Short mmCIF file of C-alpha atoms and ligand atoms in Angstrom, two decimals:
data_model
loop_
_atom_site.label_atom_id
_atom_site.label_comp_id
_atom_site.label_asym_id
_atom_site.label_seq_id
_atom_site.Cartn_x
_atom_site.Cartn_y
_atom_site.Cartn_z
CA MET A 6 0.00 0.00 0.00
CA ASN A 7 1.52 2.93 0.44
CA GLY A 8 3.81 4.02 2.47
CA PRO A 9 5.67 4.97 -0.04
CA PRO A 10 5.75 8.44 0.28
CA GLY A 11 2.27 9.60 0.00
CA VAL A 12 0.92 6.63 -1.84
CA PRO A 13 -2.12 4.74 -0.87
CA SER A 14 -1.02 1.21 -1.47
CA PRO A 15 0.80 -1.28 -3.43
CA ALA A 16 -2.59 -1.25 -4.84
CA ALA A 17 -3.23 1.59 -6.97
CA VAL A 18 -3.71 0.83 -10.56
CA PRO A 19 -3.24 -2.51 -12.21
CA PRO A 20 0.01 -2.48 -14.15
CA SER A 21 -1.76 -3.58 -17.30
CA ALA A 22 -4.43 -0.92 -16.89
CA GLN A 23 -1.93 1.74 -15.88
CA PRO A 24 -1.92 4.46 -18.48
CA ALA A 25 1.65 5.36 -19.35
CA SER A 26 0.70 8.94 -18.60
CA ALA A 27 -0.09 8.20 -14.93
CA LEU A 28 3.31 6.61 -14.46
CA ALA A 29 4.87 9.48 -16.38
CA ALA A 30 3.08 12.08 -14.26
CA ASP A 31 4.04 10.37 -11.00
CA VAL A 32 7.67 10.04 -12.09
CA ARG A 33 7.80 13.66 -13.21
CA ASP A 34 6.32 14.75 -9.89
CA GLY A 35 8.30 12.37 -7.67
CA LEU A 36 11.70 13.06 -9.19
CA SER A 37 11.12 16.80 -8.90
CA ARG A 38 10.60 16.62 -5.14
CA THR A 39 13.16 16.91 -2.39
CA PRO A 40 13.86 14.24 -1.38
CA LYS A 41 13.16 12.45 -4.65
CA GLN A 42 10.54 9.75 -4.24
CA LEU A 43 8.48 7.33 -6.27
CA PRO A 44 5.23 5.60 -5.33
CA ALA A 45 5.84 2.07 -4.09
CA LYS A 46 2.95 0.77 -6.15
CA TYR A 47 5.25 0.92 -9.19
CA LEU A 48 7.48 -1.77 -7.66
CA TYR A 49 4.84 -4.34 -8.61
CA ASP A 50 5.16 -4.94 -12.33
CA GLU A 51 5.25 -8.59 -13.38
CA LEU A 52 8.87 -9.14 -12.37
CA GLY A 53 8.44 -7.03 -9.23
CA SER A 54 5.52 -9.20 -8.12
CA LEU A 55 7.63 -12.33 -8.64
CA LEU A 56 10.51 -10.81 -6.70
CA PHE A 57 8.15 -9.90 -3.88
CA GLU A 58 6.99 -13.53 -3.74
CA ALA A 59 10.65 -14.54 -3.47
CA ILE A 60 11.14 -12.02 -0.65
CA CYS A 61 8.31 -13.71 1.25
CA ALA A 62 10.30 -16.95 1.16
CA LEU A 63 13.53 -15.40 2.48
CA PRO A 64 14.63 -16.47 5.95
CA TRP A 65 15.17 -12.82 6.91
CA TYR A 66 11.66 -11.66 5.90
CA ARG A 67 9.37 -13.39 8.38
CA VAL A 68 6.11 -11.52 7.82
CA THR A 69 4.47 -14.03 5.50
CA ARG A 70 5.43 -17.19 7.34
CA ALA A 71 4.53 -15.70 10.72
CA GLU A 72 1.14 -14.62 9.46
CA ILE A 73 0.36 -17.99 7.90
CA ALA A 74 1.29 -19.76 11.14
CA LEU A 75 -0.81 -17.34 13.17
CA LEU A 76 -3.79 -17.90 10.89
CA ALA A 77 -3.95 -21.51 12.06
CA THR A 78 -4.78 -20.25 15.56
CA CYS A 79 -6.86 -17.30 14.61
CA ALA A 80 -8.99 -18.63 11.73
CA PRO A 81 -11.31 -20.73 13.94
CA ARG A 82 -11.76 -17.74 16.26
CA VAL A 83 -12.55 -15.47 13.32
CA ALA A 84 -15.08 -18.01 12.09
CA HIS A 85 -16.56 -18.05 15.59
CA HIS A 86 -17.08 -14.27 15.51
CA VAL A 87 -18.20 -13.86 11.91
CA THR A 88 -21.45 -15.77 11.75
CA GLY A 89 -23.88 -16.53 8.93
CA GLU A 90 -22.88 -16.64 5.30
CA PRO A 91 -20.19 -13.96 5.14
CA PHE A 92 -18.83 -11.98 2.25
CA ILE A 93 -15.04 -12.14 2.70
CA VAL A 94 -12.99 -9.56 0.83
CA GLU A 95 -9.23 -9.72 0.61
CA LEU A 96 -7.30 -6.61 -0.42
CA GLY A 97 -4.19 -7.92 -2.21
CA PRO A 98 -4.59 -11.70 -1.88
CA GLY A 99 -1.19 -12.54 -3.34
CA ASN A 100 -1.21 -16.22 -4.28
CA GLY A 101 -4.39 -16.88 -2.26
CA ASP A 102 -2.65 -19.02 0.32
CA LYS A 103 -3.75 -17.02 3.38
CA LEU A 104 -7.34 -16.68 2.30
CA LEU A 105 -7.42 -20.41 1.62
CA ARG A 106 -6.37 -21.11 5.20
CA LEU A 107 -8.88 -18.68 6.63
CA ALA A 108 -11.73 -19.90 4.41
CA GLU A 109 -11.11 -23.50 5.46
CA ALA A 110 -12.23 -22.54 8.96
CA PHE A 111 -15.65 -21.70 7.50
CA GLY A 112 -15.75 -24.94 5.51
CA ALA A 113 -18.08 -26.81 7.84
CA ARG A 114 -20.92 -24.35 7.25
CA ALA A 115 -23.82 -25.49 5.14
CA ARG A 116 -23.80 -22.17 3.29
CA LYS A 117 -20.25 -21.24 2.41
CA PRO A 118 -18.84 -17.68 2.36
CA HIS A 119 -18.52 -15.67 -0.81
CA LEU A 120 -14.84 -14.78 -1.38
CA HIS A 121 -14.02 -11.57 -3.24
CA LEU A 122 -10.46 -10.67 -4.25
CA ILE A 123 -9.23 -7.17 -5.05
CA ASP A 124 -5.76 -6.78 -6.54
CA ILE A 125 -3.86 -4.59 -8.97
CA SER A 126 -2.01 -7.59 -10.33
CA SER A 127 -3.88 -9.79 -12.78
CA SER A 128 -1.28 -12.54 -12.38
CA ALA A 129 -1.80 -12.52 -8.59
CA LEU A 130 -5.59 -12.70 -9.07
CA ALA A 131 -5.22 -15.65 -11.44
CA ALA A 132 -2.94 -17.47 -8.98
CA ALA A 133 -5.27 -16.79 -6.06
CA GLU A 134 -8.33 -17.93 -7.99
CA GLN A 135 -6.54 -21.13 -8.85
CA ALA A 136 -5.54 -21.76 -5.22
CA LEU A 137 -9.11 -21.13 -4.03
CA ALA A 138 -10.60 -23.47 -6.63
CA ARG A 139 -9.72 -26.25 -4.15
CA LEU A 140 -12.51 -25.05 -1.89
CA ALA A 141 -15.77 -26.81 -2.63
CA GLY A 142 -18.98 -24.80 -2.54
CA PHE A 143 -17.42 -21.34 -2.19
CA THR A 144 -18.26 -18.56 -4.64
CA VAL A 145 -15.15 -16.66 -5.72
CA THR A 146 -15.23 -13.32 -7.54
CA VAL A 147 -12.36 -11.01 -8.44
CA ALA A 148 -11.88 -7.30 -9.08
CA HIS A 149 -8.80 -6.27 -11.01
CA ALA A 150 -8.66 -2.87 -9.41
CA THR A 151 -6.93 -0.55 -7.04
CA TYR A 152 -7.91 -0.98 -3.41
CA ASP A 153 -9.80 2.29 -3.52
CA SER A 154 -11.84 1.51 -6.60
CA GLY A 155 -12.34 -2.11 -5.52
CA LEU A 156 -13.75 -0.88 -2.21
CA ALA A 157 -15.97 1.63 -3.99
CA GLN A 158 -17.48 -1.19 -6.08
CA LEU A 159 -18.26 -3.42 -3.10
CA ALA A 160 -21.81 -2.20 -2.48
CA GLY A 161 -22.80 -3.53 -5.91
CA VAL A 162 -21.15 -6.93 -5.40
CA ARG A 163 -21.91 -7.78 -1.80
CA PRO A 164 -25.01 -9.90 -1.14
CA HIS A 165 -27.48 -7.77 0.78
CA ALA A 166 -27.74 -9.60 4.09
CA ALA A 167 -24.19 -10.98 4.32
CA PRO A 168 -21.86 -9.78 7.07
CA MET A 169 -18.63 -8.56 5.52
CA LEU A 170 -15.11 -9.48 6.66
CA THR A 171 -12.30 -7.52 5.01
CA LEU A 172 -8.75 -8.87 5.13
CA LEU A 173 -5.79 -6.51 4.96
CA LEU A 174 -2.90 -8.85 5.61
CA GLY A 175 0.85 -9.05 5.08
CA SER A 176 1.45 -5.75 6.87
CA ASN A 177 0.28 -4.00 3.73
CA VAL A 178 -1.04 -1.35 6.10
CA GLY A 179 2.58 -0.54 6.93
CA ASN A 180 3.16 0.88 3.48
CA PHE A 181 0.95 3.81 4.52
CA ASP A 182 2.07 6.43 6.98
CA ASP A 183 -0.20 6.62 10.04
CA ASP A 184 -2.51 9.33 8.71
CA GLU A 185 -2.90 7.53 5.40
CA ALA A 186 -3.46 4.24 7.23
CA VAL A 187 -6.29 5.69 9.30
CA ALA A 188 -7.82 7.30 6.20
CA PHE A 189 -7.58 4.00 4.35
CA LEU A 190 -9.05 1.95 7.20
CA ARG A 191 -11.86 4.48 7.39
CA LEU A 192 -12.48 3.86 3.68
CA VAL A 193 -12.65 0.13 4.45
CA ARG A 194 -15.15 0.78 7.24
CA GLU A 195 -17.25 3.07 5.06
CA ALA A 196 -17.34 0.45 2.31
CA GLY A 197 -19.23 -1.77 4.75
CA ARG A 198 -21.86 -1.47 7.41
CA ALA A 199 -21.88 -1.24 11.21
CA GLY A 200 -21.05 -4.65 12.63
CA ASP A 201 -18.77 -5.64 9.71
CA TRP A 202 -15.30 -7.02 10.41
CA LEU A 203 -11.67 -6.27 9.57
CA LEU A 204 -8.75 -8.66 10.02
CA LEU A 205 -5.52 -6.69 9.97
CA GLY A 206 -2.03 -8.23 9.78
CA ALA A 207 0.75 -5.92 10.96
CA ASP A 208 4.47 -6.31 11.55
CA LEU A 209 5.78 -5.20 14.93
CA VAL A 210 8.76 -3.11 15.98
CA LYS A 211 11.80 -5.33 16.59
CA PRO A 212 15.55 -4.90 16.87
CA GLU A 213 16.93 -2.64 14.15
CA ARG A 214 19.36 -5.27 12.95
CA ASP A 215 16.52 -7.71 12.19
CA LEU A 216 14.48 -5.03 10.47
CA VAL A 217 17.32 -3.94 8.22
CA LEU A 218 18.22 -7.55 7.34
CA ALA A 219 14.61 -8.15 6.33
CA TYR A 220 14.80 -5.29 3.82
CA ASP A 221 18.45 -5.66 2.80
CA ASP A 222 18.87 -9.41 2.61
CA PRO A 223 22.22 -11.09 2.03
CA LEU A 224 20.96 -12.68 -1.20
CA GLY A 225 20.17 -9.32 -2.73
CA VAL A 226 16.58 -10.24 -3.59
CA THR A 227 15.15 -7.09 -2.00
CA ALA A 228 17.82 -5.04 -3.74
CA ALA A 229 16.69 -6.56 -7.06
CA PHE A 230 13.04 -5.83 -6.15
CA ASN A 231 13.94 -2.19 -5.51
CA ARG A 232 16.24 -1.71 -8.50
CA ASN A 233 13.69 -3.34 -10.79
CA LEU A 234 11.82 -0.05 -10.50
CA LEU A 235 14.59 1.53 -12.57
CA VAL A 236 14.37 -1.33 -15.07
CA ARG A 237 10.68 -0.55 -15.36
CA LEU A 238 11.29 3.16 -15.93
CA ASN A 239 13.87 2.35 -18.60
CA ARG A 240 11.40 0.02 -20.33
CA GLU A 241 8.19 2.02 -19.98
CA LEU A 242 9.43 5.60 -20.13
CA GLY A 243 12.59 5.17 -22.21
CA ALA A 244 14.69 6.28 -19.22
CA SER A 245 18.43 5.79 -19.15
CA PHE A 246 19.06 4.68 -15.56
CA ASP A 247 22.36 2.81 -15.31
CA LEU A 248 21.62 0.13 -12.72
CA ASP A 249 25.26 -0.09 -11.72
CA GLN A 250 25.14 3.52 -10.58
CA PHE A 251 22.35 3.07 -8.01
CA ASP A 252 22.65 1.19 -4.72
CA HIS A 253 19.80 -0.34 -2.76
CA ARG A 254 19.63 0.96 0.80
CA ALA A 255 17.29 0.02 3.65
CA VAL A 256 17.33 2.23 6.74
CA TRP A 257 15.42 2.16 9.99
CA ASN A 258 13.80 5.51 10.75
CA ASP A 259 13.23 5.32 14.49
CA ARG A 260 11.34 8.59 14.72
CA HIS A 261 8.70 7.40 12.28
CA SER A 262 8.98 3.72 13.23
CA ARG A 263 9.51 2.60 9.66
CA VAL A 264 12.00 0.90 7.39
CA GLU A 265 12.64 3.03 4.33
CA MET A 266 13.92 1.71 1.02
CA HIS A 267 16.01 4.00 -1.13
CA LEU A 268 17.92 3.87 -4.41
CA VAL A 269 21.10 5.84 -3.90
CA SER A 270 23.05 7.45 -6.71
CA ARG A 271 26.70 6.47 -6.54
CA LEU A 272 27.90 9.61 -8.30
CA PRO A 273 26.72 12.94 -9.65
CA GLN A 274 24.71 12.14 -12.76
CA GLN A 275 21.89 13.20 -15.01
CA VAL A 276 19.29 10.70 -16.13
CA ALA A 277 16.94 11.37 -19.01
CA VAL A 278 13.38 10.11 -18.63
CA PRO A 279 11.90 11.02 -22.03
CA GLY A 280 8.47 9.49 -21.35
CA ALA A 281 8.11 11.81 -18.36
CA GLY A 282 9.61 14.78 -20.18
CA ILE A 283 12.40 15.33 -17.63
CA VAL A 284 16.11 14.99 -17.08
CA ALA A 285 16.70 14.19 -13.39
CA SER A 286 19.91 15.46 -11.78
CA PHE A 287 21.43 13.45 -8.93
CA ALA A 288 24.16 14.49 -6.54
CA ALA A 289 26.48 11.72 -5.30
CA GLY A 290 24.68 9.97 -2.44
CA GLU A 291 21.30 11.46 -3.34
CA SER A 292 18.50 8.93 -3.17
CA ILE A 293 15.07 8.11 -4.53
CA TRP A 294 12.83 7.07 -1.66
CA THR A 295 10.84 4.13 -3.00
CA GLU A 296 8.99 2.57 -0.04
CA SER A 297 8.24 2.84 3.66
CA SER A 298 7.22 -0.08 5.86
CA CYS A 299 5.88 1.06 9.21
CA LYS A 300 6.34 -1.19 12.23
CA TYR A 301 3.91 -1.15 15.14
CA THR A 302 3.28 -1.84 18.79
CA LEU A 303 0.12 -3.75 19.74
CA ALA A 304 -1.32 -0.57 21.20
CA GLY A 305 -0.43 1.34 18.03
CA ILE A 306 -2.36 -1.16 15.91
CA ALA A 307 -5.39 -0.84 18.19
CA SER A 308 -5.21 2.96 17.92
CA LEU A 309 -5.13 2.87 14.13
CA GLY A 310 -8.31 0.78 14.08
CA THR A 311 -10.03 2.86 16.72
CA ALA A 312 -9.19 6.10 14.94
CA ALA A 313 -10.85 4.66 11.84
CA GLY A 314 -14.05 3.81 13.73
CA PHE A 315 -13.39 0.15 14.54
CA ARG A 316 -13.39 -1.62 17.88
CA LEU A 317 -10.68 -4.19 18.64
CA ARG A 318 -12.29 -7.58 19.36
CA GLU A 319 -9.31 -9.96 19.49
CA GLN A 320 -5.57 -9.91 18.83
CA TRP A 321 -3.13 -12.77 18.12
CA LEU A 322 0.59 -12.38 18.52
CA ASP A 323 3.70 -14.19 17.28
CA THR A 324 6.22 -13.01 19.83
CA ASP A 325 9.13 -14.70 18.12
CA ALA A 326 8.69 -13.13 14.68
CA GLY A 327 7.07 -10.00 16.07
CA PHE A 328 3.85 -10.06 14.11
CA ALA A 329 0.19 -9.58 15.03
CA LEU A 330 -3.23 -10.25 13.60
CA SER A 331 -6.01 -8.06 14.93
CA LEU A 332 -9.73 -8.57 14.49
CA PHE A 333 -11.74 -5.35 14.52
CA GLN A 334 -15.46 -4.77 14.27
CA SER A 335 -17.00 -1.68 12.79
CA ALA A 336 -18.54 0.27 15.65
CA ARG A 337 -22.33 0.23 15.71
CA GLY A 338 -24.28 3.47 15.71
C1 AVI B 527 3.93 -5.43 0.58
N1 AVI B 527 4.64 -4.87 1.72
C2 AVI B 527 3.85 -5.02 2.94
C3 AVI B 527 6.02 -5.31 1.87
C4 AVI B 527 6.66 -4.63 3.10
O1 AVI B 527 7.17 -5.34 3.97
O2 AVI B 527 6.59 -3.41 3.18
C5 AVI B 527 6.85 -4.99 0.64
C6 AVI B 527 8.31 -5.24 0.80
N2 AVI B 527 9.25 -4.40 0.48
C7 AVI B 527 10.44 -4.92 0.71
N3 AVI B 527 10.27 -6.11 1.25
C8 AVI B 527 8.94 -6.35 1.30
#
């Protein structure tokens, strides 16, 4: 989602549906700012999505594995709370693995939940749909859309009487800054009704060394994920970024409780980006800020939900990996 400086989510516009002009406008704007920055949503072209999947398998990036393990404990409790024949929406389902595990906890019901996937990546939607095909009796629908537009369409898709459970997992919320996160969670709440549910996965503050290793791994996968953004700009906007002249850097920003990813220019240079109509000048050591990943305390997660109009109902914690799942309910009246 987000985080990236001022961007709502890794979800914004599907790469395939992304008009070149939107990318061009964002690049023109972002590279004219001080500090230079680019929306993190542009990290997720086809190769970027594959690299992110590889990141999730790295020993140093524990978010995905911790969340999947925690789902085993929490899914039956979620199913206990969310009664009836729910409409379950996942924002950014990835390969569908987490939703599959959660949905299995509802499997004993005579009337199965309706699963609805919203993602900017058509390849992720296809993979998730395939994974969920294993579930017998569940209806699965997809929206190839940004989170915002997918949420805006929900009223027309959701069966009238169904309680809604929205999943925002994988610490995607951390890619927003706190104000953006509250605004986004409010959007989620407003897309539903009083009494609806939100399951939020969020990564916790942990020792700086572990955080930096998670975003600057010894195999260089995260570096490739970050630098692939320059590959994309070269391909889609005819830019002339020399990959050898930009270093990946991950830094812990204690004041804002976030890991920031940057691409740092090794030397003074000018880079033409014809598709955006600019030539960007870099000083040696000057960076492009490409992503922020906020890290939370349990109380901080509760406050985000409360500020957006939710009430915390239950929280599950992996103390070893430092990860939490929180079940919120939209406040009534
Ligand atoms: C998608 N998002 C929650 C990931 C994160 O941890 O911020 C993206 C990521 N960037 C580098 N590693 C993983």
